[in-house]
XYZ file of C-alpha atoms in Angstrom:
459
model
C 34.041 -17.989 -16.450
C 33.762 -19.849 -12.873
C 33.270 -16.212 -10.851
C 30.524 -15.211 -13.341
C 29.016 -18.480 -12.577
C 29.205 -18.561 -9.077
C 27.715 -14.657 -9.237
C 24.743 -14.686 -11.867
C 22.040 -13.921 -9.205
C 24.179 -10.765 -8.113
C 24.382 -9.905 -11.694
C 21.127 -10.725 -12.351
C 19.392 -8.422 -9.900
C 22.044 -5.615 -10.697
C 21.096 -5.563 -14.473
C 17.092 -5.159 -13.011
C 18.148 -2.539 -11.217
C 19.768 -0.673 -13.808
C 17.024 -1.652 -17.014
C 14.131 -0.751 -14.484
C 16.116 3.130 -14.149
C 16.219 3.239 -18.328
C 12.444 2.931 -17.564
C 11.612 -0.035 -19.483
C 8.032 -1.118 -18.608
C 8.462 -3.257 -15.062
C 6.409 -6.512 -16.131
C 8.773 -7.285 -19.083
C 12.031 -6.239 -17.425
C 11.030 -8.876 -14.977
C 9.912 -11.764 -17.081
C 12.598 -10.886 -19.440
C 15.434 -10.601 -17.497
C 14.220 -13.924 -15.631
C 14.549 -15.652 -18.936
C 17.939 -14.313 -20.037
C 19.418 -15.234 -16.904
C 18.106 -18.622 -17.073
C 19.523 -19.448 -20.237
C 23.192 -18.236 -19.071
C 22.630 -20.539 -16.225
C 22.361 -23.317 -18.599
C 25.464 -22.250 -20.717
C 27.112 -22.248 -17.179
C 25.997 -25.007 -16.317
C 24.315 -24.094 -13.243
C 20.725 -24.260 -14.028
C 19.003 -27.424 -15.992
C 17.323 -26.768 -19.254
C 14.096 -28.906 -17.368
C 13.744 -25.875 -14.780
C 12.420 -23.982 -17.859
C 9.563 -26.550 -18.118
C 8.477 -25.638 -14.738
C 8.296 -22.222 -15.235
C 4.483 -21.852 -16.853
C 2.797 -24.598 -14.388
C 4.488 -22.116 -11.485
C 2.658 -19.273 -13.094
C -0.264 -20.624 -13.697
C -0.663 -22.343 -10.186
C 0.324 -19.362 -8.366
C -1.333 -16.679 -9.661
C -3.530 -17.549 -12.598
C -5.319 -20.579 -10.611
C -4.791 -18.775 -7.529
C -8.145 -18.019 -5.582
C -6.655 -15.450 -3.237
C -5.566 -13.057 -5.645
C -8.577 -13.385 -7.468
C -9.654 -10.574 -4.565
C -7.460 -8.382 -6.324
C -9.872 -7.329 -9.469
C -12.944 -7.393 -7.238
C -11.156 -4.481 -4.656
C -10.426 -2.896 -7.972
C -13.885 -3.244 -9.029
C -14.895 -1.617 -6.055
C -12.670 0.930 -5.561
C -13.560 1.876 -9.108
C -16.956 2.125 -8.971
C -16.667 3.987 -5.967
C -14.532 6.668 -7.249
C -17.492 7.803 -9.489
C -20.227 7.259 -7.048
C -20.224 10.519 -5.879
C -19.985 8.938 -2.088
C -16.451 10.490 -1.558
C -17.889 14.142 -2.257
C -20.789 14.199 -0.068
C -18.573 12.633 2.918
C -16.136 15.424 2.175
C -18.756 17.764 3.127
C -19.842 16.098 6.690
C -16.403 16.159 7.771
C -15.793 19.670 7.125
C -18.593 20.986 8.905
C -18.084 18.529 11.538
C -14.604 19.610 12.140
C -15.022 23.408 11.199
C -14.405 24.625 14.876
C -10.841 22.572 15.305
C -7.579 24.094 14.805
C -6.821 22.264 11.098
C -10.400 20.807 10.721
C -10.078 20.760 6.952
C -6.883 18.887 6.843
C -8.135 16.961 9.744
C -11.226 16.104 7.424
C -9.249 15.189 4.470
C -7.000 12.706 6.463
C -10.436 11.107 7.890
C -12.110 10.996 4.496
C -8.626 9.461 3.212
C -9.072 7.011 5.987
C -13.237 6.018 5.536
C -12.297 5.794 1.795
C -9.201 3.261 2.718
C -11.249 0.953 4.144
C -14.101 0.958 1.122
C -11.588 1.453 -2.150
C -8.011 0.143 -1.054
C -6.237 1.628 -4.760
C -4.024 4.303 -3.907
C -4.156 6.038 -7.084
C -8.243 6.221 -7.502
C -8.115 7.824 -3.903
C -5.464 10.700 -4.648
C -6.690 11.806 -7.853
C -10.358 11.815 -5.939
C -9.194 13.626 -2.948
C -6.448 16.180 -4.897
C -10.224 16.790 -7.214
C -12.610 17.639 -4.498
C -10.212 18.605 -1.420
C -7.563 20.706 -3.213
C -9.408 23.885 -4.148
C -11.411 24.075 -1.071
C -8.272 24.323 0.760
C -6.772 26.425 -1.143
C -9.621 28.580 -1.280
C -9.921 28.271 2.806
C -6.495 30.043 2.718
C -4.336 26.739 3.493
C -0.798 26.279 2.454
C 0.130 24.923 -0.659
C 2.420 22.596 1.158
C 0.247 21.384 3.917
C -2.379 20.816 1.304
C -1.221 18.554 -0.730
C 0.917 16.732 2.170
C -2.087 16.019 3.543
C -3.888 14.828 0.787
C -1.253 12.828 -0.793
C -0.664 10.966 2.720
C -4.416 10.657 2.848
C -4.790 8.731 -0.238
C -2.209 6.447 0.593
C -3.838 5.094 3.626
C -5.755 2.904 1.399
C -2.542 0.531 0.617
C -2.689 -0.121 4.277
C -5.473 -0.219 5.687
C -8.052 -2.637 4.487
C -9.316 -4.155 2.016
C -5.981 -3.468 1.121
C -4.782 -5.127 -2.768
C -1.202 -4.892 -1.214
C -2.141 -7.342 1.735
C -3.486 -9.815 -0.433
C -0.626 -10.267 -2.418
C 1.718 -9.928 0.582
C -0.116 -12.876 2.044
C -0.409 -15.014 -1.032
C 4.076 -14.902 -1.003
C 4.501 -15.363 2.515
C 1.586 -17.754 2.695
C -0.294 -15.736 5.402
C -3.904 -15.824 6.295
C -5.110 -12.733 3.924
C -8.128 -12.609 6.776
C -5.033 -12.824 9.600
C -2.951 -10.075 7.673
C -6.577 -7.533 7.569
C -7.004 -7.950 11.076
C -3.336 -7.004 12.047
C -3.053 -3.799 9.687
C -6.327 -2.080 11.248
C -4.768 -0.852 14.060
C -1.222 0.630 12.643
C -3.802 1.965 9.949
C -5.177 3.604 12.368
C -2.553 4.721 14.519
C -0.562 5.938 11.300
C -4.019 8.072 10.522
C -4.121 9.334 13.942
C -0.326 10.347 13.493
C -1.508 12.281 10.546
C -3.906 13.964 12.500
C -1.931 15.462 15.802
C 0.397 16.600 13.518
C -1.955 18.915 11.192
C -3.868 19.858 15.216
C -0.225 21.143 16.007
C 0.610 22.990 13.435
C -2.742 24.677 12.457
C -2.539 25.679 16.291
C 1.121 26.742 16.587
C 1.039 28.187 12.959
C -2.742 29.275 12.280
C -1.921 31.184 8.860
C -0.857 27.668 7.057
C -4.256 26.363 8.300
C -6.991 29.343 9.122
C -9.991 28.082 11.177
C -12.712 27.550 8.952
C -16.231 29.792 9.228
C -18.030 28.655 12.316
C -21.915 29.482 10.802
C -21.332 26.797 7.190
C -23.074 23.927 6.735
C -26.972 23.103 8.012
C -28.542 25.349 10.921
C -30.563 23.079 12.477
C -30.349 19.876 13.998
C -32.423 17.988 11.730
C -30.584 19.282 8.515
C -26.877 18.318 10.692
C -28.505 14.614 11.296
C -29.821 14.024 7.906
C -26.213 14.897 6.567
C -24.628 13.348 8.238
C -26.677 10.023 7.870
C -26.382 10.582 3.985
C -22.921 11.058 3.729
C -22.341 8.111 6.862
C -24.194 5.376 6.520
C -23.649 4.186 2.597
C -19.736 3.798 3.237
C -20.104 2.519 6.908
C -22.345 -0.198 5.402
C -19.874 -1.263 2.645
C -17.093 -1.120 5.125
C -19.713 -3.704 7.631
C -20.054 -5.771 4.946
C -16.699 -6.293 3.349
C -14.428 -6.448 6.752
C -17.340 -7.603 9.098
C -18.262 -10.657 7.046
C -14.114 -11.787 6.984
C -13.233 -10.651 10.579
C -16.930 -12.673 11.692
C -15.653 -15.492 9.513
C -18.977 -15.388 7.063
C -16.979 -14.880 4.027
C -13.432 -15.309 2.710
C -11.853 -12.188 1.496
C -12.234 -13.425 -2.201
C -16.172 -13.811 -1.379
C -16.124 -10.467 0.413
C -14.784 -8.384 -2.572
C -18.015 -9.775 -4.686
C -20.087 -8.916 -2.310
C -18.295 -5.219 -2.008
C -18.537 -4.792 -5.283
C -22.105 -5.822 -5.331
C -22.529 -2.892 -2.457
C -20.707 -0.348 -4.537
C -23.103 -0.982 -7.174
C -26.170 -0.093 -4.864
C -24.846 3.116 -3.898
C -23.599 4.262 -7.123
C -27.277 3.138 -7.985
C -28.631 5.108 -4.867
C -26.330 8.237 -5.839
C -28.357 8.016 -9.050
C -24.975 7.506 -10.488
C -25.256 4.057 -12.168
C -25.429 4.214 -15.915
C -24.080 2.583 -18.650
C -21.617 5.515 -19.223
C -19.956 5.195 -15.684
C -20.180 1.128 -15.974
C -17.663 1.176 -19.197
C -15.326 3.511 -17.713
C -15.465 1.659 -14.428
C -14.753 -1.373 -16.602
C -12.249 0.099 -18.488
C -10.853 1.287 -16.123
C -10.430 -1.570 -13.460
C -9.286 -4.180 -16.492
C -6.367 -1.807 -17.093
C -5.267 -1.744 -13.319
C -5.486 -5.679 -13.124
C -3.722 -6.461 -16.181
C -1.029 -4.047 -15.025
C -0.697 -6.089 -11.321
C -1.171 -9.549 -13.199
C 1.258 -9.109 -15.595
C 3.672 -7.952 -12.581
C 3.068 -10.617 -11.056
C 4.127 -13.124 -13.846
C 7.196 -11.536 -13.963
C 8.324 -11.137 -10.476
C 6.976 -15.219 -9.961
C 9.507 -15.695 -12.796
C 12.208 -13.536 -11.505
C 11.822 -15.017 -7.808
C 12.068 -18.516 -9.236
C 15.333 -18.223 -11.789
C 17.042 -15.861 -9.009
C 16.196 -18.694 -6.168
C 17.327 -21.142 -8.400
C 20.309 -19.580 -9.467
C 21.632 -19.608 -5.246
C 20.273 -16.420 -4.490
C 19.333 -17.021 -0.967
C 22.661 -18.344 -0.141
C 24.255 -15.583 -1.906
C 22.507 -13.046 0.036
C 23.065 -14.605 3.363
C 26.521 -14.673 2.166
C 26.226 -11.405 1.967
C 24.748 -10.170 5.108
C 27.667 -12.150 6.781
C 30.338 -10.319 4.601
C 28.620 -7.069 6.144
C 28.900 -8.032 9.637
C 24.714 -8.659 9.756
C 23.850 -11.619 11.123
C 21.435 -11.356 13.978
C 18.075 -11.202 13.667
C 17.406 -7.399 14.895
C 20.355 -6.532 12.407
C 18.735 -8.347 9.475
C 15.236 -6.632 10.603
C 17.025 -3.194 10.589
C 18.894 -3.989 7.234
C 15.729 -5.039 5.605
C 13.490 -2.474 6.631
C 16.324 0.564 5.874
C 16.391 -1.419 1.844
C 13.090 -1.719 1.197
C 12.515 2.425 2.831
C 15.392 3.136 -0.162
C 13.915 1.075 -2.712
C 11.050 3.146 -2.155
C 12.403 5.943 -3.640
C 12.779 4.233 -7.252
C 10.005 1.318 -7.291
C 6.823 0.963 -6.998
C 5.624 -1.079 -3.936
C 4.610 -4.019 -6.022
C 8.112 -4.402 -7.259
C 9.475 -4.439 -3.520
C 7.127 -6.991 -2.558
C 7.751 -9.353 -5.122
C 11.651 -8.905 -4.703
C 12.363 -8.698 -1.481
C 9.928 -10.917 0.513
C 10.988 -14.031 -1.459
C 14.399 -13.168 -0.589
C 14.295 -12.009 3.088
C 11.165 -13.853 4.474
C 12.779 -17.119 4.296
C 15.704 -16.266 5.857
C 14.362 -14.304 8.652
C 11.972 -16.935 9.657
C 14.813 -18.974 10.676
C 16.394 -16.271 13.149
C 14.761 -16.470 16.842
C 12.979 -12.379 18.240
C 12.473 -14.087 21.620
C 11.428 -12.814 23.776
C 10.376 -9.643 21.871
C 8.166 -11.981 19.920
C 7.026 -15.730 21.638
C 6.716 -17.635 17.920
C 7.030 -18.065 14.199
C 3.641 -17.319 13.592
C 3.569 -14.007 15.366
C 7.135 -12.923 14.017
C 5.787 -13.255 10.161
C 2.812 -11.312 10.973
C 4.947 -8.538 12.577
C 7.356 -8.784 9.621
C 4.838 -8.649 7.010
C 3.048 -5.388 8.467
C 5.852 -3.343 9.297
C 6.914 -3.905 5.654
C 3.428 -2.924 4.450
C 3.636 0.387 7.028
C 7.366 1.075 5.617
C 5.896 0.961 1.960
C 3.817 3.347 2.969
C 6.649 5.911 1.935
C 7.217 4.486 -1.741
C 4.285 6.266 -2.569
C 5.372 9.633 -1.382
C 9.176 9.610 -1.979
C 10.576 11.229 -4.765
C 11.972 10.996 -7.793
C 9.233 8.066 -8.280
C 6.803 8.347 -5.882
C 3.449 7.595 -7.287
C 1.086 9.632 -5.668
C 2.947 12.291 -6.216
C 2.647 11.670 -10.020
C -0.838 10.825 -9.622
C -1.512 14.312 -7.530
C 1.132 16.484 -10.266
C -1.479 15.309 -13.083
C -4.422 16.678 -11.121
C -3.341 19.699 -9.822
C -3.595 23.275 -11.087
C -0.252 24.973 -12.433
C 0.052 27.361 -9.491
C 0.948 23.817 -7.570
C 4.381 22.788 -8.579
C 6.572 19.574 -8.003
C 8.665 22.038 -5.414
C 5.694 22.355 -3.404
C 4.410 18.485 -3.641
C 7.785 17.755 -2.725
C 7.973 20.145 0.494
C 4.768 19.136 1.237
C 5.275 15.409 1.733
C 8.096 15.391 3.780
C 6.732 15.626 7.582
C 4.329 12.974 6.331
C 6.994 10.760 5.662
C 8.658 11.123 8.810
C 5.439 10.552 10.384
C 5.386 7.082 8.822
C 9.029 6.137 9.555
C 7.769 7.126 13.209
C 4.893 4.379 12.564
C 7.528 2.201 11.225
C 9.350 2.197 14.650
C 6.585 2.394 16.987
C 5.435 -1.454 15.294
C 9.041 -2.129 15.765
C 9.434 -1.734 19.328
C 5.511 -2.427 20.403
C 4.924 -5.490 18.151
C 1.788 -5.666 20.576
C 0.498 -2.507 17.937
C 0.261 -5.149 15.274
C -0.767 -8.696 17.183
C -3.166 -7.478 19.468
C -6.392 -7.102 17.389
C -5.271 -10.789 15.408
C -5.157 -12.049 19.555
C -8.337 -10.729 20.007
C -10.117 -12.380 16.950
C -8.253 -15.697 17.525
C -5.944 -15.654 14.705
C -2.965 -16.504 16.139
C -4.457 -19.611 18.621
């Protein structure tokens, strides 16, 4: 009995993992396991009944009344509007014309579109579905291989979780008490670098194996310079204006992420009206979709808040430290690599939100006590670097089977001729590129820290 009392935190984590694999809703599993093990802790006299009284204030104080998390529904609403406003369709057509003479130009245009839309939506599900519906028929009709087509679309769609304004960065900033504006600034260069890796891979593959990515006809698109200019302005100005309003106001210090999210939502409504897509039917669909997405996110936040509170109260932090010591993992770099491998493996089975809310509260406090000099000068540098490393790593959680959410979004949208085998084979090179990006950010921390220094966030 004494052994069970000392290892309740371990049993708690194992039970959570098992029940998640069974397929029960994550939000209920997190909260239910927390309450059950809190009750067991009372039975074994390692958790005081009075601590249950602090659970609800903790939920309301950290989630419901948290002004930072208000940005999440705003960005979800903004992204949902853009999905239905027709902005993306016109943007892809313009990018196809501009890249028609480049090897792999169509695949590159999809990646560029995913990069631009990531800076306006930040919602992976919406981006993947939208890109699949718009780009996949065009790529298949142009003779692109199914594997390259689905891999390009899935990877481009997941950029929204890293490139600001990212819902993931908002939640990670709240968990680790880091300014969301600082995280947004730090994520820009890694996000663009990852997009650049995709483009380089597509260009090399198209050059080496042109049968996988045939070139587009050189005469597609407008025939005169005037028509070309009008097409470019109409396609690029709306998303560029929205990116400037949302991110420019944050980086310039004129607005908080929450205020910028509200401004962006208003801007997205204006774009929908400009495209003559704003009507009551569209608004109803947008509100319903955004409400369901927000309810899912906050239910999981509530459950994870309960879980992390009970886990730490049962001695979970100390237990993790002891396990690492038993495994012979005691230096900063060893623990960092262990966490990176753990996050990558968890990405095969869990969603990014679950991984963030389970891993960050456990390992964040442990890693802050370790030294990474001379690689990093200060603890403030380290926490920002560590958070962005986790964010880049979590990109793979959307693409790795069996539970990669981007794969499921895509499978529900692709024609029957594209099978899960095509999708799994198509995403492998892009997962390798994501791991390359993680390694580059680990070896060269200035990829993460350079822009925040330029904007004065690390002074």
